[in-house]
Coordinates of C-alpha atoms in Angstrom, one line a residue:
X1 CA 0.0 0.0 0.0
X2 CA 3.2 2.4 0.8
X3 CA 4.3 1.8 -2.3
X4 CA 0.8 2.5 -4.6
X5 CA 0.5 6.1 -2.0
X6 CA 4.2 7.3 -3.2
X7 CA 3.3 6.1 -7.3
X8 CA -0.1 8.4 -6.6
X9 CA 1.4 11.5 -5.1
X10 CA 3.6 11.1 -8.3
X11 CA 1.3 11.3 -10.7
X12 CA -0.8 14.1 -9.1
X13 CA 2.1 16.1 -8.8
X14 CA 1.5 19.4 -10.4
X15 CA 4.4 20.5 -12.8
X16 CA 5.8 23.8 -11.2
X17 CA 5.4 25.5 -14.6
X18 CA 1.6 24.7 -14.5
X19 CA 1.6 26.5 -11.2
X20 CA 3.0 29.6 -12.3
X21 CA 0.5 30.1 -15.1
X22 CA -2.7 28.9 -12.7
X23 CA -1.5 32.2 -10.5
X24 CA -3.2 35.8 -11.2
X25 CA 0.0 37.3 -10.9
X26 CA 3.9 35.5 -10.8
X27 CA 5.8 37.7 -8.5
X28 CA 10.0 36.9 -8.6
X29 CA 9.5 34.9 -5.7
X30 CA 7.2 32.4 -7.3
X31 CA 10.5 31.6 -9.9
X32 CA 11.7 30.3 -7.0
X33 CA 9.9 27.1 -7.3
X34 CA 12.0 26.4 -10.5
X35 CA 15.1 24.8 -11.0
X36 CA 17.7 26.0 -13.7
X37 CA 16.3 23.5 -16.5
X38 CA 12.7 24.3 -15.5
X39 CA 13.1 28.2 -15.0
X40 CA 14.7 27.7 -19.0
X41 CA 11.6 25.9 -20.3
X42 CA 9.5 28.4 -18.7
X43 CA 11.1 31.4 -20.4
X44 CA 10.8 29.6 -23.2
X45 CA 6.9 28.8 -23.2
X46 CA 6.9 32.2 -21.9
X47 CA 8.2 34.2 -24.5
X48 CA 6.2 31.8 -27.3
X49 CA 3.2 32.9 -25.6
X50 CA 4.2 36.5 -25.7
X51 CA 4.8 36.2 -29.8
X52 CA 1.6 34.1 -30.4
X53 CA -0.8 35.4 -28.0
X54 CA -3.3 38.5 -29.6
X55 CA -5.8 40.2 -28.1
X56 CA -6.9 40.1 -25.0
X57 CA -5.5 36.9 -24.3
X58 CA -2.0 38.7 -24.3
X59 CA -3.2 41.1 -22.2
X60 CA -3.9 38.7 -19.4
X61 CA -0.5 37.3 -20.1
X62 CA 1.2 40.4 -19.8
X63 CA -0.8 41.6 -16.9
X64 CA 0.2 38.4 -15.0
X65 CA 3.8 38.9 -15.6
X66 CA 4.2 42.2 -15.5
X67 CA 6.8 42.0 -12.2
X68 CA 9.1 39.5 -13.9
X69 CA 8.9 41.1 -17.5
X70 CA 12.5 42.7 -17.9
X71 CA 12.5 46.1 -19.1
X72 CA 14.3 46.0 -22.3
X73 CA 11.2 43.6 -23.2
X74 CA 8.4 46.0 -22.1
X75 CA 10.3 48.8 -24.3
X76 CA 10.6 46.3 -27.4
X77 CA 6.9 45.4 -26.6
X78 CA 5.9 49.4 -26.8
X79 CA 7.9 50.1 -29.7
X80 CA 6.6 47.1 -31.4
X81 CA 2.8 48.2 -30.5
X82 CA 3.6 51.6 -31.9
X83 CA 5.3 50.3 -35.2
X84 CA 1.8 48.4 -35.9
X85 CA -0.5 50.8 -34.8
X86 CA 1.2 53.4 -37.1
X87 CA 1.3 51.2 -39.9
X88 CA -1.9 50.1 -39.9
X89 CA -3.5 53.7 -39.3
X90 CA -1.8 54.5 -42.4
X91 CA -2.7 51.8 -44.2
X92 CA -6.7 51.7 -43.3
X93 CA -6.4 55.6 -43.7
X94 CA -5.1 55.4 -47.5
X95 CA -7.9 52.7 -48.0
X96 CA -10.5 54.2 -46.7
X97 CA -10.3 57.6 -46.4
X98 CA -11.0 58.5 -43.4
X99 CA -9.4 58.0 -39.5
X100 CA -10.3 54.7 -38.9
X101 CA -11.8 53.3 -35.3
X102 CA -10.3 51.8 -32.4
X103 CA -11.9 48.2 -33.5
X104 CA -10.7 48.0 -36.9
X105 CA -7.5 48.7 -35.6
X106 CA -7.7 46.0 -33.2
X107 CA -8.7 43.6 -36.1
X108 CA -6.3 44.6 -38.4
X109 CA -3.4 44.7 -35.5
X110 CA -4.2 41.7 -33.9
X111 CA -3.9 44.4 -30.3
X112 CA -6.6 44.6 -27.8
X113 CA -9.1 47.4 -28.3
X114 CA -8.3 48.5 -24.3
X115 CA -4.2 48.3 -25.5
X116 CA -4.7 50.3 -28.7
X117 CA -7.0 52.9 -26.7
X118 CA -4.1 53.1 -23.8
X119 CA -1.3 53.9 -26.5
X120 CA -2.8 56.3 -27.9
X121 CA -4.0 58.1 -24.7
X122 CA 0.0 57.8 -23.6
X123 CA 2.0 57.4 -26.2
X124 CA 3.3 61.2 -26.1
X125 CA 4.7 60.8 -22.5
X126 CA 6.2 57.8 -23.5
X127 CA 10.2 58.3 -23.0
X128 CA 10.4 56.4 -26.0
X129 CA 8.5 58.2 -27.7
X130 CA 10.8 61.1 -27.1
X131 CA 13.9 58.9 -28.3
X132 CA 11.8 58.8 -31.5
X133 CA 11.5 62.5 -31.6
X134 CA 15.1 63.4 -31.2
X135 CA 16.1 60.7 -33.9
X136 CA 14.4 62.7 -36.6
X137 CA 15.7 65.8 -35.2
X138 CA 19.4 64.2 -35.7
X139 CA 18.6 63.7 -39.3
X140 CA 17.1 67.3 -39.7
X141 CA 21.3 69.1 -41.1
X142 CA 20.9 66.0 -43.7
X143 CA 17.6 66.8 -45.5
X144 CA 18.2 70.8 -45.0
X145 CA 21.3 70.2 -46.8
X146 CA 19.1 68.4 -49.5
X147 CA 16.7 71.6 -49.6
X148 CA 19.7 73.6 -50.2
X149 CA 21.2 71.7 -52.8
X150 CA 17.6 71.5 -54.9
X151 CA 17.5 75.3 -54.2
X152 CA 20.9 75.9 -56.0
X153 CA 21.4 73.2 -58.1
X154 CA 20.3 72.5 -62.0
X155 CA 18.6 76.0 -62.1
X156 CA 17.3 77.0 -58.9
X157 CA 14.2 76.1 -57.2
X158 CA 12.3 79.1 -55.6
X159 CA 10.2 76.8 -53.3
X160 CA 13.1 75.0 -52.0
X161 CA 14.6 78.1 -50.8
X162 CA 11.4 79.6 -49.4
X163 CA 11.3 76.4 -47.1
X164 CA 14.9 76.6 -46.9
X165 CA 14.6 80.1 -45.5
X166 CA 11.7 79.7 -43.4
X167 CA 13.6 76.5 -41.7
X168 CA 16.2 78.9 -40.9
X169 CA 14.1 81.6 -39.4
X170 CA 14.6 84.3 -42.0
X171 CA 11.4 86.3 -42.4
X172 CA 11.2 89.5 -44.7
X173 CA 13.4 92.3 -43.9
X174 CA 15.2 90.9 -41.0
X175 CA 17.7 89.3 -42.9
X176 CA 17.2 91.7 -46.4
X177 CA 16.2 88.5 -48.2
X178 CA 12.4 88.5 -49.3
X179 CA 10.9 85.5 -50.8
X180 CA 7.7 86.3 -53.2
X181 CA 5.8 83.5 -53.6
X182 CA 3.1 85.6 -56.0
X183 CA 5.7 86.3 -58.3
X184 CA 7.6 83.6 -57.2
X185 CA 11.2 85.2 -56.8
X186 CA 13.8 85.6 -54.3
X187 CA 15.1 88.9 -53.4
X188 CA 18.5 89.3 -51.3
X189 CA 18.8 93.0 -50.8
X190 CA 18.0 94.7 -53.7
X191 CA 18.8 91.9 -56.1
X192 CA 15.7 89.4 -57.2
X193 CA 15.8 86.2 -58.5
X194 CA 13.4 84.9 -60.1
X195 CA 13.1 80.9 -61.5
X196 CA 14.3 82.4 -64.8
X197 CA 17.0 84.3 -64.4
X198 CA 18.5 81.5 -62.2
X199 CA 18.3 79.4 -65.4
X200 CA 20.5 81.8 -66.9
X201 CA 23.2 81.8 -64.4
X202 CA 26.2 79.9 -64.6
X203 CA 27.7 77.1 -62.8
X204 CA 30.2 79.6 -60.9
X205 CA 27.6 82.0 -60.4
X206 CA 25.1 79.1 -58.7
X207 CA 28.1 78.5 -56.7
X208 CA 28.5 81.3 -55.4
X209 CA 25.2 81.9 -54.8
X210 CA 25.3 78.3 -52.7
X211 CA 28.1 79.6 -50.8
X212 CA 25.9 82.8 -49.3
X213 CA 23.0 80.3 -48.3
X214 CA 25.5 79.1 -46.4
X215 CA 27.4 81.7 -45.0
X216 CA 23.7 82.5 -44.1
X217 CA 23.1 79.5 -42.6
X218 CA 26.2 79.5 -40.1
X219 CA 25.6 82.6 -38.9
X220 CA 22.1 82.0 -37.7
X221 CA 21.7 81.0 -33.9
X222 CA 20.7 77.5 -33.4
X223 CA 16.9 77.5 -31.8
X224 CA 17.8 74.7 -29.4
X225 CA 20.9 76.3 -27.5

């Protein structure tokens, strides 16, 4: 009889793993129940779970796990929800027309209604989101340098020194260089420039004309210091 009592308790032994996920919430306490080759196979089922789970089923999931889930994991998990949502607002907008609703969203992102609703309420305080922010700021000398070349380059183009100039903060007379958009010309000082006359000028003459933008350029104040 001893010996049929210890063959039960064995088989209705609970595996440890099975534990965990029964619980509401798994604290770091509860991974104490785990030995190395058990704690890998739970990270393991774990993180399959995390990649497979949609809806509100992987809200549950996260919810439960939320004191062991690393950081770095939460942040990929954001920036993952953000790259989706984006896409597919821009997607259903381009189809559609219009801003589409929290649900399609949800169906076409495969994210909970109640998670898509949450991002959007707090994605702006997000510090990530402000890591996003200052990326395109880093990239902002590369395409001005690309509006100043179209502005110089093969001709001129007026419009790509208006925006070039209003980047830089130059407005009307406080720099002596006027852009009219009406007539569409450029006027430094008491010269004008005008789309056709910067047909006619030649490749030395462009280039020195480049090399004023720029002189221009370095001597204005950056905004941000």
């Amino acid at each position: 009889m001893k010996i049929q009592k210890q063959g039960l308790q064995k088989l209705t032994k609970k595996n440890p793993i099975d534990i965990l996920f029964s619980k509401n919430k798994i604290s770091k306490v509860d991974l104490d129940i785990l030995n190395k080759n058990e704690r890998v196979e739970f990270y393991k089922i774990l993180t399959d779970r995390i990649n497979n789970f949609t809806g509100e089923q992987k809200d549950e999931l996260l919810e439960k796990i939320d004191e062991i889930l690393p950081t770095t994991t939460k942040n990929q998990l954001w920036e993952n929800n953000h790259y989706l949502i984006t896409l597919s607002m821009t997607k259903l907008i381009e189809e559609t027309g219009k801003m589409p609703t929290k649900n399609q969203l949800s169906t076409d992102t495969g994210l909970s209604r109640q998670t898509i609703h949450k991002h959007l309420k707090d994605y702006a305080d997000n510090p990530l989101y402000a890591a996003q922010l200052k990326q395109f700021k880093f990239m902002a000398d590369r395409v001005l340098a690309k509006v100043i070349k179209i502005a110089v380059q093969d001709g001129g183009n007026v419009k790509a020194a208006r925006l070039y100039f209003e980047v830089m903060g130059y407005f009307g007379n406080q720099s002596g260089i006027n852009i009219n958009t009406q007539n569409n010309y450029i006027q430094i000082n008491q010269t004008k420039l005008s789309q056709e006359t910067i047909k006619q000028l030649t490749p030395e003459q462009l280039n020195q004309i480049e090399a004023v933008l720029q002189t221009v350029s370095n001597n204005i104040p950056k905004t941000n210091e």
